[in-house]
Short mmCIF file of C-alpha atoms in Angstrom, two decimals:
data_model
loop_
_atom_site.label_atom_id
_atom_site.label_comp_id
_atom_site.label_asym_id
_atom_site.label_seq_id
_atom_site.Cartn_x
_atom_site.Cartn_y
_atom_site.Cartn_z
CA MET D 896 10.48 -24.11 -17.05
CA VAL D 897 10.85 -20.80 -15.25
CA VAL D 898 9.28 -18.90 -18.32
CA ALA D 899 6.39 -21.52 -18.85
CA THR D 900 5.53 -20.84 -15.22
CA PHE D 901 5.62 -17.13 -15.71
CA ILE D 902 3.61 -17.05 -19.15
CA VAL D 903 1.07 -19.52 -17.13
CA TYR D 904 0.67 -16.99 -14.21
CA VAL D 905 0.42 -13.61 -16.33
CA CYS D 906 -2.32 -15.78 -18.63
CA LEU D 907 -4.03 -16.51 -15.28
CA MET D 908 -4.33 -12.71 -14.14
CA LEU D 909 -5.81 -11.72 -17.52
CA LEU D 910 -8.22 -14.34 -17.38
CA ILE D 911 -9.58 -13.24 -13.93
CA GLY D 912 -9.77 -9.59 -15.29
CA TYR D 913 -11.91 -10.69 -18.01
CA LEU D 914 -14.30 -12.66 -15.73
CA ALA D 915 -14.17 -9.42 -13.63
CA TYR D 916 -15.14 -7.22 -16.48
CA GLN D 917 -18.04 -9.62 -16.97
CA GLN D 918 -19.38 -8.21 -13.42
CA THR D 919 -18.43 -4.48 -14.17
CA LYS D 920 -21.77 -2.71 -15.15
CA ASN D 921 -21.21 0.68 -13.34
CA LEU D 922 -18.60 3.14 -11.81
CA SER D 923 -19.49 1.57 -8.37
CA ASP D 924 -18.59 -1.72 -9.26
CA TYR D 925 -15.28 -0.38 -11.17
CA ILE D 926 -14.20 1.58 -8.12
CA LEU D 927 -15.44 -0.82 -5.16
CA GLY D 928 -16.59 -3.79 -6.38
CA GLY D 929 -20.33 -2.97 -5.67
CA ARG D 930 -19.15 -3.17 -2.01
CA ARG D 931 -19.59 -7.06 -1.98
CA LEU D 932 -16.42 -8.69 -1.28
CA GLY D 933 -16.38 -11.40 1.38
CA ARG D 934 -14.22 -11.70 4.44
CA TRP D 935 -11.11 -13.49 2.48
CA VAL D 936 -11.05 -11.89 -0.57
CA ALA D 937 -11.15 -8.36 1.54
CA ALA D 938 -8.65 -9.47 4.03
CA ILE D 939 -6.11 -11.04 1.87
CA SER D 940 -6.59 -8.05 -0.94
CA ALA D 941 -5.87 -5.58 1.91
CA CYS D 942 -2.98 -7.07 2.90
CA ALA D 943 -1.57 -8.10 -0.72
CA SER D 944 -2.04 -4.51 -1.98
CA ASP D 945 -0.49 -2.93 0.97
CA MET D 946 2.90 -5.31 1.24
CA SER D 947 3.79 -4.97 -2.63
CA GLY D 948 7.09 -6.07 -4.23
CA TRP D 949 8.88 -4.40 -1.19
CA LEU D 950 7.85 -7.55 1.27
CA LEU D 951 10.09 -10.00 -0.71
CA LEU D 952 12.28 -7.43 -2.31
CA GLY D 953 12.89 -4.28 -0.15
CA LEU D 954 12.29 -5.78 3.45
CA PRO D 955 14.47 -8.93 2.83
CA GLY D 956 17.10 -6.61 1.38
CA TYR D 957 16.94 -4.53 4.36
CA ALA D 958 17.26 -7.31 6.70
CA TYR D 959 20.33 -9.05 4.38
CA ALA D 960 22.16 -5.15 4.92
CA ALA D 961 21.23 -4.33 8.33
CA GLY D 962 20.10 -7.98 10.15
CA LEU D 963 17.48 -7.86 12.87
CA GLU D 964 17.30 -4.01 12.76
CA ALA D 965 14.58 -4.83 10.10
CA GLY D 966 12.62 -6.12 12.89
CA TRP D 967 11.36 -2.93 14.15
CA ILE D 968 9.69 -2.32 10.80
CA ALA D 969 7.95 -5.35 10.84
CA LEU D 970 6.92 -4.66 14.48
CA GLY D 971 5.67 -1.19 13.66
CA LEU D 972 3.67 -2.84 10.57
CA LEU D 973 2.14 -5.53 12.55
CA ILE D 974 0.47 -2.96 15.32
CA GLY D 975 -0.56 -0.73 12.37
CA THR D 976 -2.22 -3.33 10.69
CA TYR D 977 -4.25 -4.57 13.66
CA LEU D 978 -4.99 -1.04 14.61
CA ASN D 979 -6.31 -0.12 11.78
CA TRP D 980 -8.88 -2.77 11.19
CA ARG D 981 -9.80 -2.59 14.78
CA LEU D 982 -10.13 1.42 14.88
CA VAL D 983 -10.98 2.17 11.14
CA ALA D 984 -12.54 -0.64 9.19
CA ALA D 985 -16.16 -0.92 10.81
CA ARG D 986 -16.92 2.90 11.15
CA LEU D 987 -15.36 3.57 7.81
CA ARG D 988 -17.61 0.92 6.20
CA ARG D 989 -20.84 2.30 8.04
CA TYR D 990 -20.09 5.84 7.59
CA SER D 991 -19.21 5.56 4.02
CA VAL D 992 -22.84 4.61 3.42
CA ILE D 993 -23.71 6.93 5.56
CA ALA D 994 -21.98 9.97 4.03
CA GLY D 995 -23.72 9.86 0.47
CA ASN D 996 -22.30 6.16 -0.38
CA SER D 997 -18.87 7.47 -0.77
CA GLN D 998 -16.87 5.91 -3.11
CA THR D 999 -13.37 7.37 -2.69
CA LEU D 1000 -11.70 8.88 0.13
CA PRO D 1001 -11.84 12.39 -0.92
CA GLU D 1002 -15.47 11.95 -1.78
CA PHE D 1003 -16.16 10.63 1.88
CA PHE D 1004 -14.48 13.74 3.25
CA GLU D 1005 -16.33 16.25 1.22
CA ARG D 1006 -19.54 14.34 1.99
CA ARG D 1007 -18.68 13.66 5.84
CA PHE D 1008 -18.41 17.39 6.49
CA HIS D 1009 -21.08 18.62 3.72
CA ASP D 1010 -18.05 20.64 1.95
CA GLU D 1011 -19.95 22.38 -0.95
CA THR D 1012 -16.87 24.30 -2.01
CA ARG D 1013 -15.52 20.91 -3.18
CA LEU D 1014 -12.03 22.10 -1.99
CA LEU D 1015 -11.60 19.17 0.66
CA ARG D 1016 -12.36 16.55 -2.41
CA VAL D 1017 -9.79 18.39 -4.87
CA VAL D 1018 -7.19 18.78 -2.36
CA SER D 1019 -7.25 15.25 -1.16
CA ALA D 1020 -7.26 14.18 -4.76
CA VAL D 1021 -4.02 16.25 -5.42
CA PHE D 1022 -2.24 14.55 -3.00
CA ILE D 1023 -3.30 11.09 -3.87
CA LEU D 1024 -2.22 11.55 -7.29
CA LEU D 1025 0.87 12.87 -6.37
CA PHE D 1026 2.35 10.12 -3.75
CA TYR D 1027 0.92 7.51 -5.95
CA LEU D 1028 3.34 8.20 -8.78
CA PHE D 1029 6.08 7.60 -6.45
CA TYR D 1030 4.16 4.43 -5.07
CA THR D 1031 3.42 2.86 -8.17
CA SER D 1032 6.66 3.61 -9.65
CA SER D 1033 8.10 1.53 -7.08
CA GLY D 1034 6.21 -1.45 -8.13
CA LEU D 1035 7.58 -1.03 -11.54
CA VAL D 1036 11.05 -0.54 -10.63
CA ALA D 1037 10.65 -3.73 -8.46
CA GLY D 1038 8.99 -5.43 -11.66
CA GLY D 1039 12.03 -4.27 -13.89
CA LYS D 1040 14.45 -5.87 -11.22
CA LEU D 1041 12.80 -9.13 -11.37
CA PHE D 1042 12.28 -9.56 -15.09
CA ASN D 1043 16.13 -8.43 -15.44
CA ALA D 1044 17.15 -11.13 -12.72
CA VAL D 1045 15.12 -13.97 -14.21
CA PHE D 1046 15.16 -13.53 -17.91
CA ASP D 1047 18.30 -11.24 -18.31
CA LEU D 1048 15.88 -8.73 -20.05
CA PRO D 1049 17.58 -5.24 -20.15
CA TYR D 1050 15.86 -3.27 -17.31
CA HIS D 1051 13.80 -0.97 -19.58
CA TRP D 1052 12.13 -3.58 -21.42
CA ALA D 1053 11.79 -5.35 -18.30
CA VAL D 1054 9.89 -2.34 -16.70
CA THR D 1055 7.88 -1.70 -19.43
CA PHE D 1056 6.87 -5.25 -20.27
CA GLY D 1057 5.74 -5.39 -16.09
CA THR D 1058 3.59 -2.29 -16.65
CA LEU D 1059 1.97 -3.70 -19.40
CA VAL D 1060 1.05 -6.48 -18.03
CA ILE D 1061 -0.79 -4.99 -14.76
CA VAL D 1062 -2.20 -2.20 -16.98
CA SER D 1063 -3.95 -4.99 -18.85
CA TYR D 1064 -6.17 -6.42 -16.18
CA THR D 1065 -6.76 -3.31 -13.96
CA PHE D 1066 -7.72 -1.26 -17.20
CA VAL D 1067 -10.21 -4.02 -18.15
CA GLY D 1068 -11.68 -5.45 -14.81
CA GLY D 1069 -11.53 -2.81 -12.32
CA PHE D 1070 -11.71 -3.27 -8.82
CA LEU D 1071 -13.19 -6.88 -8.89
CA ALA D 1072 -10.55 -7.72 -11.25
CA VAL D 1073 -7.74 -6.08 -8.39
CA SER D 1074 -9.03 -7.89 -5.57
CA TRP D 1075 -10.07 -11.30 -6.94
CA THR D 1076 -6.20 -11.29 -8.50
CA ASP D 1077 -5.17 -9.99 -4.88
CA LEU D 1078 -6.76 -13.00 -3.01
CA PHE D 1079 -4.50 -15.31 -5.45
CA GLN D 1080 -1.55 -13.62 -5.35
CA GLY D 1081 -1.71 -12.96 -1.39
CA LEU D 1082 -1.74 -16.64 -0.80
CA LEU D 1083 0.81 -17.22 -3.58
CA MET D 1084 3.38 -14.77 -1.58
CA ALA D 1085 2.93 -16.33 1.55
CA LEU D 1086 3.52 -19.65 0.45
CA ALA D 1087 6.77 -18.54 -1.45
CA LEU D 1088 7.85 -16.39 1.73
CA ILE D 1089 7.39 -19.60 4.05
CA MET D 1090 9.12 -21.76 1.78
CA VAL D 1091 12.45 -20.04 1.16
CA PRO D 1092 13.66 -19.60 4.62
CA VAL D 1093 12.45 -22.76 5.55
CA ILE D 1094 14.27 -24.71 2.94
CA GLY D 1095 17.33 -22.28 3.35
CA ILE D 1096 17.65 -23.25 7.13
CA ALA D 1097 17.48 -26.87 6.31
CA SER D 1098 19.85 -26.77 3.34
CA LEU D 1099 22.44 -24.91 6.00
CA GLY D 1100 21.86 -27.75 8.50
CA GLY D 1101 19.39 -26.13 10.93
CA TRP D 1102 18.53 -22.73 12.77
CA GLY D 1103 21.68 -23.10 14.96
CA ILE D 1104 24.04 -23.36 12.08
CA THR D 1105 22.06 -20.32 10.27
CA LEU D 1106 22.66 -18.32 13.25
CA SER D 1107 26.15 -18.93 13.89
CA THR D 1108 27.16 -17.99 10.16
CA VAL D 1109 25.34 -14.85 10.72
CA HIS D 1110 27.23 -14.16 13.77
CA GLU D 1111 30.33 -14.92 12.08
CA ALA D 1112 29.69 -12.67 9.35
CA ASN D 1113 28.82 -9.57 11.64
CA PRO D 1114 27.66 -10.03 15.32
CA ALA D 1115 25.50 -6.80 15.25
CA LEU D 1116 23.32 -8.44 12.34
CA LEU D 1117 21.62 -10.27 15.38
CA ASN D 1118 21.36 -7.44 17.75
CA VAL D 1119 17.79 -5.53 17.50
CA LEU D 1120 19.50 -2.51 19.41
CA THR D 1121 22.65 -1.83 17.37
CA ASN D 1122 23.10 -1.14 13.56
CA VAL D 1123 25.55 -2.97 11.26
CA LYS D 1124 28.24 -0.70 12.42
CA SER D 1125 27.80 -2.19 16.20
CA GLU D 1126 26.55 1.50 17.08
CA PRO D 1127 23.55 1.82 19.45
CA LEU D 1128 20.59 2.29 17.72
CA GLY D 1129 19.16 5.84 18.65
CA TRP D 1130 15.94 7.00 19.91
CA LEU D 1131 15.54 8.76 16.10
CA ALA D 1132 16.23 5.53 14.31
CA ILE D 1133 13.91 3.17 16.45
CA ILE D 1134 10.75 5.60 16.35
CA SER D 1135 11.35 6.00 12.40
CA LEU D 1136 11.34 2.56 12.01
CA LEU D 1137 8.22 1.62 14.21
CA ALA D 1138 6.54 4.71 12.66
CA TRP D 1139 5.84 2.49 9.80
CA GLY D 1140 2.68 1.65 11.35
CA LEU D 1141 1.54 4.83 11.48
CA GLY D 1142 0.75 4.90 7.71
CA TYR D 1143 -1.99 2.30 7.61
CA PHE D 1144 -4.67 4.89 8.72
CA GLY D 1145 -3.97 6.91 5.59
CA GLN D 1146 -3.60 4.47 2.69
CA PRO D 1147 -6.53 4.69 0.00
CA HIS D 1148 -5.94 1.27 -1.29
CA ILE D 1149 -6.37 -0.26 1.82
CA LEU D 1150 -9.00 1.82 3.24
CA ALA D 1151 -11.10 0.88 -0.07
CA ARG D 1152 -11.24 -2.65 1.09
CA PHE D 1153 -12.81 -1.60 4.30
CA LYS D 1154 -15.41 -0.01 2.16
CA ALA D 1155 -15.97 -2.54 -0.14
CA ILE D 1156 -16.40 -5.56 2.37
CA ARG D 1157 -19.57 -6.97 1.88
CA ALA D 1158 -20.85 -6.61 5.70
CA VAL D 1159 -20.06 -4.95 9.02
CA SER D 1160 -20.29 -8.48 10.60
CA ASP D 1161 -17.51 -9.74 8.26
CA ILE D 1162 -15.11 -7.37 9.69
CA PRO D 1163 -13.81 -9.32 12.75
CA ALA D 1164 -12.93 -12.60 10.90
CA ALA D 1165 -11.34 -10.29 7.97
CA ARG D 1166 -9.22 -8.75 10.96
CA ARG D 1167 -8.17 -12.26 12.00
CA ILE D 1168 -7.33 -13.36 8.85
CA ALA D 1169 -5.32 -10.27 7.61
CA VAL D 1170 -3.20 -9.89 11.00
CA SER D 1171 -2.10 -13.67 10.80
CA TRP D 1172 -1.23 -13.11 7.27
CA VAL D 1173 1.03 -9.87 8.05
CA PHE D 1174 2.54 -11.67 11.35
CA ILE D 1175 3.72 -14.79 9.07
CA THR D 1176 4.90 -12.95 6.12
CA LEU D 1177 6.68 -10.36 7.73
CA ILE D 1178 8.57 -12.75 10.18
CA CYS D 1179 9.84 -14.87 6.76
CA ALA D 1180 10.65 -11.64 5.00
CA VAL D 1181 13.05 -11.04 7.63
CA LEU D 1182 14.32 -14.36 7.63
CA VAL D 1183 14.85 -14.40 3.96
CA GLY D 1184 17.59 -11.80 4.68
CA LEU D 1185 19.16 -13.61 7.26
CA VAL D 1186 19.36 -16.90 5.27
CA GLY D 1187 20.83 -14.79 2.28
CA ILE D 1188 23.65 -13.74 4.81
CA ALA D 1189 24.41 -17.29 5.85
CA TYR D 1190 23.51 -18.89 2.03
CA LEU D 1191 24.93 -16.93 -0.40
CA GLU D 1192 28.66 -16.99 -1.19
CA GLN D 1193 29.05 -13.62 -3.14
CA PRO D 1194 28.10 -10.57 -1.11
CA LEU D 1195 25.00 -8.22 -2.57
CA HIS D 1196 25.78 -4.39 -2.51
CA GLY D 1197 23.73 -1.30 -2.56
CA SER D 1198 20.49 -1.80 -4.59
CA ASP D 1199 21.28 -5.39 -5.13
CA THR D 1200 20.44 -6.28 -1.74
CA GLU D 1201 17.10 -6.22 -2.82
CA LYS D 1202 17.74 -9.04 -5.10
CA VAL D 1203 18.38 -11.53 -2.11
CA PHE D 1204 15.05 -13.13 -2.28
CA ILE D 1205 15.52 -13.94 -5.88
CA MET D 1206 19.25 -15.14 -5.58
CA LEU D 1207 18.03 -17.47 -2.96
CA VAL D 1208 15.22 -19.08 -4.94
CA ASP D 1209 17.65 -19.73 -7.61
CA ALA D 1210 19.96 -21.30 -5.45
CA LEU D 1211 17.82 -23.54 -3.72
CA PHE D 1212 14.90 -24.78 -6.03
CA HIS D 1213 14.18 -26.74 -9.15
CA PRO D 1214 13.34 -24.65 -11.95
CA VAL D 1215 9.50 -25.32 -11.75
CA VAL D 1216 9.32 -24.39 -7.84
CA ALA D 1217 11.63 -21.29 -8.67
CA GLY D 1218 9.32 -20.35 -11.24
CA ILE D 1219 6.55 -20.48 -8.74
CA CYS D 1220 8.43 -18.40 -6.32
CA LEU D 1221 9.62 -16.13 -8.51
CA ALA D 1222 6.00 -15.54 -9.93
CA ALA D 1223 5.26 -14.67 -6.13
CA ILE D 1224 7.58 -11.27 -6.85
CA LEU D 1225 5.48 -10.73 -9.61
CA ALA D 1226 2.02 -11.02 -7.71
CA ALA D 1227 3.20 -8.90 -4.87
CA ILE D 1228 4.13 -6.02 -7.40
CA MET D 1229 0.89 -6.60 -9.29
CA SER D 1230 -1.22 -6.82 -6.23
CA THR D 1231 -0.17 -3.21 -5.09
CA ALA D 1232 0.57 -1.52 -8.78
CA ASP D 1233 -3.06 -2.66 -9.63
CA SER D 1234 -4.62 -1.17 -6.67
CA GLN D 1235 -2.58 2.22 -6.87
CA LEU D 1236 -3.50 2.64 -10.52
CA LEU D 1237 -7.17 2.00 -9.48
CA VAL D 1238 -7.41 4.51 -6.77
CA CYS D 1239 -5.33 6.95 -9.07
CA ALA D 1240 -7.99 6.48 -11.71
CA ALA D 1241 -10.93 6.80 -9.14
CA ALA D 1242 -9.27 10.07 -7.88
CA PHE D 1243 -9.17 11.66 -11.45
CA THR D 1244 -12.56 10.46 -12.52
CA SER D 1245 -14.65 10.82 -9.56
CA ASP D 1246 -12.77 13.67 -7.85
CA PHE D 1247 -11.89 15.85 -10.85
CA TYR D 1248 -13.43 14.87 -13.96
CA LYS D 1249 -17.06 14.34 -12.34
CA ALA D 1250 -16.87 16.52 -9.44
CA LEU D 1251 -15.73 19.75 -11.54
CA PHE D 1252 -16.26 19.31 -15.01
CA ARG D 1253 -19.01 16.49 -16.19
CA ARG D 1254 -21.28 16.02 -13.08
CA SER D 1255 -24.05 14.57 -15.71
CA ALA D 1256 -21.66 12.14 -17.18
CA SER D 1257 -23.01 8.37 -17.90
CA GLU D 1258 -21.71 5.58 -15.85
CA GLN D 1259 -20.31 4.17 -19.19
CA GLU D 1260 -18.36 7.51 -19.62
CA LEU D 1261 -17.12 7.37 -16.17
CA ILE D 1262 -15.79 3.86 -16.58
CA TRP D 1263 -14.10 4.62 -19.84
CA THR D 1264 -12.58 7.72 -18.22
CA GLY D 1265 -11.43 5.77 -15.19
CA ARG D 1266 -9.87 3.18 -17.77
CA MET D 1267 -8.01 6.19 -20.00
CA ALA D 1268 -6.67 7.62 -16.51
CA VAL D 1269 -4.87 4.37 -15.73
CA LEU D 1270 -3.23 4.53 -18.64
CA LEU D 1271 -2.32 7.79 -18.24
CA ILE D 1272 -1.04 7.53 -14.53
CA ALA D 1273 0.88 4.26 -15.40
CA PHE D 1274 2.87 6.07 -18.25
CA VAL D 1275 3.83 8.74 -15.79
CA ALA D 1276 4.74 6.28 -13.32
CA LEU D 1277 6.76 4.28 -15.73
CA ILE D 1278 9.03 7.63 -16.61
CA LEU D 1279 9.74 7.88 -12.59
CA ALA D 1280 10.86 3.81 -12.78
CA TRP D 1281 12.97 4.26 -15.54
CA ASN D 1282 16.22 4.79 -13.35
CA PRO D 1283 17.39 1.11 -12.30
CA GLU D 1284 19.13 2.48 -9.53
CA ARG D 1285 16.15 3.44 -7.35
CA LYS D 1286 15.77 1.12 -4.42
CA VAL D 1287 12.32 -0.09 -3.90
CA LEU D 1288 12.20 0.60 -0.23
CA ASP D 1289 13.18 4.39 -0.44
CA LEU D 1290 10.31 5.09 -2.83
CA VAL D 1291 7.75 3.23 -0.78
CA ALA D 1292 8.84 4.90 2.30
CA TYR D 1293 8.22 8.41 0.71
CA ALA D 1294 4.64 7.57 -0.52
CA TRP D 1295 3.59 5.54 2.58
CA ALA D 1296 4.68 8.58 4.72
CA GLY D 1297 3.01 10.94 2.49
CA PHE D 1298 -0.44 9.28 2.66
CA GLY D 1299 -0.01 8.23 6.23
CA ALA D 1300 0.40 11.99 7.31
CA ALA D 1301 -2.05 13.64 4.81
CA PHE D 1302 -4.78 11.46 5.51
CA GLY D 1303 -4.10 9.30 8.72
CA PRO D 1304 -5.07 12.14 11.30
CA ALA D 1305 -7.77 13.46 9.13
CA LEU D 1306 -9.46 9.96 8.68
CA LEU D 1307 -9.11 9.00 12.68
CA LEU D 1308 -10.42 12.04 13.91
CA SER D 1309 -13.17 12.51 11.52
CA LEU D 1310 -14.21 8.63 12.55
CA TYR D 1311 -14.23 9.78 16.11
CA TRP D 1312 -14.21 13.37 16.77
CA ARG D 1313 -17.66 14.88 16.54
CA ARG D 1314 -16.47 18.55 16.67
CA MET D 1315 -14.25 18.62 13.94
CA THR D 1316 -14.58 20.61 11.06
CA ARG D 1317 -14.30 20.91 7.44
CA TYR D 1318 -11.69 23.68 7.71
CA GLY D 1319 -9.72 21.61 10.65
CA ALA D 1320 -9.64 18.41 8.04
CA LEU D 1321 -8.41 20.73 5.11
CA ALA D 1322 -5.71 22.19 7.41
CA GLY D 1323 -4.49 18.58 8.98
CA ILE D 1324 -4.53 17.10 5.07
CA LEU D 1325 -2.56 20.44 3.85
CA VAL D 1326 0.13 20.54 6.92
CA GLY D 1327 0.80 16.68 7.03
CA GLY D 1328 1.40 16.33 2.98
CA LEU D 1329 3.55 19.32 3.15
CA THR D 1330 5.63 18.43 6.15
CA VAL D 1331 6.46 15.31 4.54
CA VAL D 1332 7.29 17.05 1.06
CA ILE D 1333 9.55 19.86 3.05
CA TRP D 1334 11.04 17.09 5.59
CA LYS D 1335 12.17 14.61 3.15
CA GLN D 1336 14.16 17.70 1.72
CA LEU D 1337 16.07 18.29 5.05
CA SER D 1338 18.79 16.05 6.94
CA GLY D 1339 20.59 16.12 9.92
CA GLY D 1340 19.70 15.94 13.62
CA VAL D 1341 16.01 15.72 14.31
CA PHE D 1342 15.49 15.79 10.33
CA ASP D 1343 17.15 12.35 10.22
CA LEU D 1344 13.53 11.19 11.74
CA TYR D 1345 11.21 9.60 9.38
CA GLU D 1346 9.31 12.09 7.60
CA ILE D 1347 5.86 10.32 8.81
CA VAL D 1348 6.28 11.18 12.30
CA PRO D 1349 6.41 15.15 12.21
CA GLY D 1350 3.70 14.86 9.51
CA PHE D 1351 1.46 12.94 11.88
CA ILE D 1352 1.90 15.02 14.69
CA PHE D 1353 1.65 18.43 12.74
CA SER D 1354 -1.48 17.29 11.00
CA MET D 1355 -3.18 16.35 14.17
CA LEU D 1356 -2.55 19.34 16.11
CA SER D 1357 -3.60 21.42 13.15
CA ILE D 1358 -6.93 19.57 13.07
CA VAL D 1359 -7.40 20.01 16.58
CA LEU D 1360 -6.50 23.89 16.58
CA ILE D 1361 -8.43 24.91 13.42
CA SER D 1362 -11.44 22.97 14.41
CA LEU D 1363 -11.43 24.61 17.91
CA LEU D 1364 -10.98 28.26 16.25
CA THR D 1365 -13.97 27.88 13.60
CA HIS D 1366 -17.76 27.35 13.90
CA ILE D 1367 -19.10 24.28 15.10
CA PRO D 1368 -20.32 21.94 12.25
CA GLN D 1369 -23.68 21.99 10.83
CA GLU D 1370 -26.73 20.06 12.63
CA ALA D 1371 -26.87 17.79 9.43
CA VAL D 1372 -23.10 16.68 9.83
CA MET D 1373 -23.67 16.20 13.48
CA ARG D 1374 -26.62 14.09 12.93
CA ASP D 1375 -24.85 12.17 10.27
CA PHE D 1376 -21.90 11.50 12.70
CA ASP D 1377 -24.29 10.29 15.49
CA LYS D 1378 -25.72 7.86 13.16
CA THR D 1379 -22.39 5.91 13.04
CA SER D 1380 -22.78 4.95 16.58
CA GLU D 1381 -26.51 3.79 16.66
#
């Protein structure tokens, strides 16, 4: 029955991909869906593409291993979600149209600052391709673990099959397929995350018994101010966990939904939908980890802790219901990996191929170039995902920090600071991205701080300093900026 559920689910996603293919007429349709997403599709698609398989595997696994310490990540992400919708969504939607109807983030930076050298666009695209290879591979690792646990497939067969499914409908349908499938997948993820802890707590005899069982296993698991060894969480650890929220401002696959929403007037309603979805799912994901501690007799260790959701589903539900819940993991994986593949394809097609080599390329040529890029990028990500010992959360953390530090400060200041220059933007992107790459290789003392924090701070300082040291922007750049406030 579980196999049948998966087959039905995969066929449904491919059908949506085909229907979206019928609506895809040009590169704008393929990359941004023609900017016609409704509030529900934009909100849930942004959330589902953001959370990925780590929401059902990585975060519950972290809560299983570390208890309520995982709540700091959840709090940071909730705050980041709200601020991203509040500070960025409406302004980016307006500004991306004013800035030459920009479709990708690198193109937006180029046209926002009237950068005729194309350096801003190319450097941005390089960082997108670099960090998305790691981010996409995290989804493929999650898919491999899912199919390995459910169908007992060898890991390498499992990860290859998951990649083929994701690539199939992304290749064909583009942004519309990704967004429409994300709406369905996001709702399925929320349903599964609510069901598992609720049924698990009921099976244990109630909330009180669940907490007492966790307390007996290790009292430190229920203390948000200590780690699993009952040692106080230092300021470095708490800041690092909360700092996940900083990453939102620089995630191209989330920002794409802001640019694609039908109208600015839809954004307040979409924000309420998105924040509500994130609040519910993050709480439930942490609860899954706690229920796993109380319910599972055989303890999980190492990378296997990320299978706690799968183990609970198998233990609690009838095969039909289990199939639906496990399909939610596939939904989480697919909803992010497809978005990442599409953003990579857009960066390659629009910001490399068209910008540097084929400015006169036809729309059909660009669409097919984007589709070929999806295949190439998926293949490289598959190679990175080939090691079954990789942890999903670790891969996501690195890519999340890279995007947040490279693009977050640059985007925020470009939307709100009139005096910012193209040299400041370029410096911020380079310093933020390189800081993450270098900081990740260091350890001990202050270097244990999550790399997004120094990356974000150094990027922001670089933008301000270099902008003030260079000539004020051209009058045309100033005029475009002023239009966003009209």
